[in-house]
Short mmCIF file of C-alpha atoms and ligand atoms in Angstrom, two decimals:
data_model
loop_
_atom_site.label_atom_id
_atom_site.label_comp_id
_atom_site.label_asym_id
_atom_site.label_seq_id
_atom_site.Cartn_x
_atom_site.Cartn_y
_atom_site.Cartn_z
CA UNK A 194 -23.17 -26.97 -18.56
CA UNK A 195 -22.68 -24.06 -16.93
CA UNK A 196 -19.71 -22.79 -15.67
CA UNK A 197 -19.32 -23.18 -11.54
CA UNK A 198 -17.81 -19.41 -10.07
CA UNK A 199 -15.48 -18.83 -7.36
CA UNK A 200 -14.99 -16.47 -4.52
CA UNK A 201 -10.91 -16.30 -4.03
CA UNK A 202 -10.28 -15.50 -0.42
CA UNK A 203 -6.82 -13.75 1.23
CA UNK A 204 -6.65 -15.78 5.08
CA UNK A 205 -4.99 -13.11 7.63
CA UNK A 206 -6.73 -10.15 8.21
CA UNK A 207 -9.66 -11.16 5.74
CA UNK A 208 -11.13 -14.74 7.51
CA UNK A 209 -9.24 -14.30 11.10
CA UNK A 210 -7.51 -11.42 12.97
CA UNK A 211 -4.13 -10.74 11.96
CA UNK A 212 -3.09 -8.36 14.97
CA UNK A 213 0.55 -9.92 15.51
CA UNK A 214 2.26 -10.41 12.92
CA UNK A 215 2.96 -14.41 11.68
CA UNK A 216 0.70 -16.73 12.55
CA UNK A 217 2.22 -20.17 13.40
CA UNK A 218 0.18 -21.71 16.00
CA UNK A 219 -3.37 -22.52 15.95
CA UNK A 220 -3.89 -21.27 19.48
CA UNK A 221 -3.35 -17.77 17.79
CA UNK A 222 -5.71 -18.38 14.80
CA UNK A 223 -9.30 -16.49 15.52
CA UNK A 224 -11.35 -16.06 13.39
CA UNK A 225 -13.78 -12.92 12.99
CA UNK A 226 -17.30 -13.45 14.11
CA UNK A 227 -18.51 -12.96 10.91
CA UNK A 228 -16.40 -14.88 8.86
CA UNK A 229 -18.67 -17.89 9.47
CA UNK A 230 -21.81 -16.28 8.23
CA UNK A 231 -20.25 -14.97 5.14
CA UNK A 232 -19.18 -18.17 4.16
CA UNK A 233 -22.11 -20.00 4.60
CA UNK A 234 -23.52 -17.87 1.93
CA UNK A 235 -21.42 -18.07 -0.49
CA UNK A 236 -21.85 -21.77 -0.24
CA UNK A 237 -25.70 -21.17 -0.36
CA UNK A 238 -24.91 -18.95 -3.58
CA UNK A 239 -23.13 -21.84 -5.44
CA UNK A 240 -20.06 -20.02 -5.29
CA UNK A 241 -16.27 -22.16 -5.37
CA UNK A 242 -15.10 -21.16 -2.04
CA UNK A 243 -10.73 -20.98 -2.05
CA UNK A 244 -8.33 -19.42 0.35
CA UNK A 245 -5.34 -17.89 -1.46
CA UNK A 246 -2.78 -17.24 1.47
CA UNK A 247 0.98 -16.09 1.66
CA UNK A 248 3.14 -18.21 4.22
CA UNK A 249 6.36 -16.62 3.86
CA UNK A 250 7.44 -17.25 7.58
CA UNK A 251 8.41 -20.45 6.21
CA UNK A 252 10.39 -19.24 3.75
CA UNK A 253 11.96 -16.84 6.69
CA UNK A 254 12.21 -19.95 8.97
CA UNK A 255 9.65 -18.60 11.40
CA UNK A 256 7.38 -21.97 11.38
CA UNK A 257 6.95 -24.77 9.16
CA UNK A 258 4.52 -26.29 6.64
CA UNK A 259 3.24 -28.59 8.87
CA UNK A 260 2.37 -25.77 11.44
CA UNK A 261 0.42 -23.63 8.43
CA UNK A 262 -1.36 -27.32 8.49
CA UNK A 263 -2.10 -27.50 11.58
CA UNK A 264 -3.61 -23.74 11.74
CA UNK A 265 -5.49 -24.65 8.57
CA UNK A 266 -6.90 -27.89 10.43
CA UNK A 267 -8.22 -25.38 13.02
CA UNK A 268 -9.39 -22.61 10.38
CA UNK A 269 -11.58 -25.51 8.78
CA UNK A 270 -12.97 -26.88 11.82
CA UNK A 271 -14.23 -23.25 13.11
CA UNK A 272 -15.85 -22.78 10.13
CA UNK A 273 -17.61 -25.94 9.75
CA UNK A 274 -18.92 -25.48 13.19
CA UNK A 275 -20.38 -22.72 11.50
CA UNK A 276 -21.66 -24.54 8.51
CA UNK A 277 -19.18 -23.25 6.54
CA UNK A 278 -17.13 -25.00 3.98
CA UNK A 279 -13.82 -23.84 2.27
CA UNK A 280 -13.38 -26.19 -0.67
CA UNK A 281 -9.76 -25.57 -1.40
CA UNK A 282 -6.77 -23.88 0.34
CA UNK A 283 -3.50 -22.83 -1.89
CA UNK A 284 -0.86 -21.39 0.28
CA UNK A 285 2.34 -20.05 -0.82
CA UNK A 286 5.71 -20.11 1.77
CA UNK A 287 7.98 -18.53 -0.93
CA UNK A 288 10.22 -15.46 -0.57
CA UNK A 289 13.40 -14.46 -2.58
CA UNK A 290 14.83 -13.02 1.07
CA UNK A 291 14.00 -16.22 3.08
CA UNK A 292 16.81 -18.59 3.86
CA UNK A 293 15.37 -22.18 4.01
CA UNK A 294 15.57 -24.11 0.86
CA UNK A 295 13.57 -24.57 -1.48
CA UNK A 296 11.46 -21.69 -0.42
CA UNK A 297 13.85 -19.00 -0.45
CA UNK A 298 13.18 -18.01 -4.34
CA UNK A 299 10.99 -15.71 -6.44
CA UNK A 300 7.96 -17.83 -7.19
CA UNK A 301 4.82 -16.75 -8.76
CA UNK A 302 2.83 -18.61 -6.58
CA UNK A 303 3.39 -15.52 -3.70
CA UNK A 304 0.51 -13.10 -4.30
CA UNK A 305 0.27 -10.61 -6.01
CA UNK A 306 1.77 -13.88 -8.60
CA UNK A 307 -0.74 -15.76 -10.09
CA UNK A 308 0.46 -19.18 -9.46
CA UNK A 309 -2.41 -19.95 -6.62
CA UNK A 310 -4.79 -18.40 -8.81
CA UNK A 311 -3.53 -20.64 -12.12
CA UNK A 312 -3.53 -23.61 -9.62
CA UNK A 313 -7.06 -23.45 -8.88
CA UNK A 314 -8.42 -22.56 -12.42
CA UNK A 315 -6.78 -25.58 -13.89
CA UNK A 316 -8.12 -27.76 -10.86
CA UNK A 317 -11.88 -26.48 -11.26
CA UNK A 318 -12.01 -24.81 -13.94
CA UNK A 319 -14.54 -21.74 -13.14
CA UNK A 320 -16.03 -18.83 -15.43
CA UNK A 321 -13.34 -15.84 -14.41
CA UNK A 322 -15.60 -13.16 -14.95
CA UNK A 323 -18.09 -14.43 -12.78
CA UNK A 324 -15.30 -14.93 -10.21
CA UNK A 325 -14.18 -12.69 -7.27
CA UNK A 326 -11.31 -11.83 -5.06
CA UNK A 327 -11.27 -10.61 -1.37
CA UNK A 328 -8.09 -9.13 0.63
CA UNK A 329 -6.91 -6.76 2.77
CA UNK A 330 -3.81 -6.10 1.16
CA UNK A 331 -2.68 -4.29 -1.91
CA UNK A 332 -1.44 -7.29 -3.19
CA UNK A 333 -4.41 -9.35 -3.22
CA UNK A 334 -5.78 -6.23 -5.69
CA UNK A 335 -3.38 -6.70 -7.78
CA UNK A 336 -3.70 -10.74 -8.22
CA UNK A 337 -7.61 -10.35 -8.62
CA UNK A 338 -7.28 -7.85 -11.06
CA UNK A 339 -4.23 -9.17 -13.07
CA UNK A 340 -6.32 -12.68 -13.47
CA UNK A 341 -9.76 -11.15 -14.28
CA UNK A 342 -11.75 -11.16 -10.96
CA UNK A 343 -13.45 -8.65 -9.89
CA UNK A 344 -11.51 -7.35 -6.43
CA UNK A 345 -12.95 -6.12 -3.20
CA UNK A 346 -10.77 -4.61 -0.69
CA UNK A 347 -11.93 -5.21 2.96
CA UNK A 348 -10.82 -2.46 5.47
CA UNK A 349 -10.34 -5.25 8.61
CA UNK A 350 -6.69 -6.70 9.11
CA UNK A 351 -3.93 -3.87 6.78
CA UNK A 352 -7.02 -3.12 4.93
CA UNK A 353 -7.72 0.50 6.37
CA UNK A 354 -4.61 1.71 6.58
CA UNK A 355 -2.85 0.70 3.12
CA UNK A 356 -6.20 2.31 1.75
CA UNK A 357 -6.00 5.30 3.66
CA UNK A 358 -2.43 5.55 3.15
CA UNK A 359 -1.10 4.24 0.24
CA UNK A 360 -4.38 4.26 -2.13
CA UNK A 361 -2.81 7.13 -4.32
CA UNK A 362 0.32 5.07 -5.53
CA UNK A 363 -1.51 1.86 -6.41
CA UNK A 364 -1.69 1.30 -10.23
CA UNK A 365 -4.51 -1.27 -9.76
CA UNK A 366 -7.41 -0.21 -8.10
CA UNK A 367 -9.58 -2.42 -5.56
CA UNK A 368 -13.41 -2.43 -8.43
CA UNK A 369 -15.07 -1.96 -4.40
CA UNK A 370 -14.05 -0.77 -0.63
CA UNK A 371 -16.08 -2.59 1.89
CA UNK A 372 -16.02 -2.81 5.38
CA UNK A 373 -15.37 -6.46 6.03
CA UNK A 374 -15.52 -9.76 4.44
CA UNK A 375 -19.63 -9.75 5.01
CA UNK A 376 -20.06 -6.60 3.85
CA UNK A 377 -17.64 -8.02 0.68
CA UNK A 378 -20.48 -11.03 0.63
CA UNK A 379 -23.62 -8.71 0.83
CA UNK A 380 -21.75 -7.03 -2.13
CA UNK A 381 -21.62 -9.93 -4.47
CA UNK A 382 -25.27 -11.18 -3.27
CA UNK A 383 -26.29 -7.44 -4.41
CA UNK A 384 -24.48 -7.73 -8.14
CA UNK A 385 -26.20 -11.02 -8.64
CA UNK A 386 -29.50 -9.97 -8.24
CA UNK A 387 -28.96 -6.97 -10.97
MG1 MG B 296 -4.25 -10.48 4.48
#
């Protein structure tokens, strides 16, 4: 049988608007208009659809678990008014500088770690190379292209400016720069077809 892929998505600044900083409340969870549309056709391509997020406000005490629940319960709902489906979320609410226990440690599950990434291969078990990642941050690069995905960079959310800005310093480089996550989606559609 053949091997099912996967499109690996970073939340903030990728699905939904991350304008102010942690987001612990689903009232402040929107997504971007076009988040619904790209989704829906990566279902339609067969594609695994995960979100890979970072939740270290919990680590830093900001919110807890439950409320990166609750935003998720929203995030799903939004989307499947769309017709879009997310079939797994991994989040990770680890930082070595937090202060509430357990989460205040070094874990590889915080991108750019692999631990979400390891998570979800062993759960679904999808063909890697046929297998993407899209973020906005430098550290989402770095997890695609450390577990064998190819990695798109989106310019919405830090996207623009860590590109613009920071580009030269990066050891791993994004394999494509794309304007948003539909653009990111048009991409993939493009490099199946070849
Ligand atoms: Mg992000």
């Amino acid at each position: 049988m053949d091997f099912k892929k996967a499109v690996f998505l970073d939340r903030d600044g990728t699905i939904n608007f991350d304008e102010n900083g942690y987001i612990n409340n689903p009232d402040d969870f929107q997504l971007f208009s076009f988040s619904g549309e790209a989704i829906v056709t990566l279902n339609e391509m067969g594609y695994l659809v995960f979100v890979v997020t970072n939740q270290s406000g919990v680590a830093r005490n900001l919110y807890k678990v439950e409320d990166i629940e609750l935003v998720h319960k929203k995030m799903t709902k939004n989307l499947g008014e769309k017709g879009a489906i997310i079939d797994d979320i991994f989040f990770s609410p680890y930082h070595k500088k937090g202060a509430v226990e357990p989460y205040n440690i070094d874990h590889e599950d915080r991108k750019p770690g692999l631990g979400m990434f390891k998570k979800a291969l062993k759960k679904y078990n999808f063909n890697i190379k046929k297998s993407f990642m899209i973020g906005d941050r430098y550290a989402d690069i770095v997890f695609g292209k450390k577990a064998g995905l190819t990695a798109i960079l989106v310019l919405t959310g830090n996207g623009e400016r860590a590109f613009y800005k920071k580009r030269k310093e990066w050891e791993y480089k994004p394999d494509f720069v794309v304007r948003n996550l539909l653009s990111a989606v048009k991409l993939i559609s493009k490099l199946e077809s070849k």
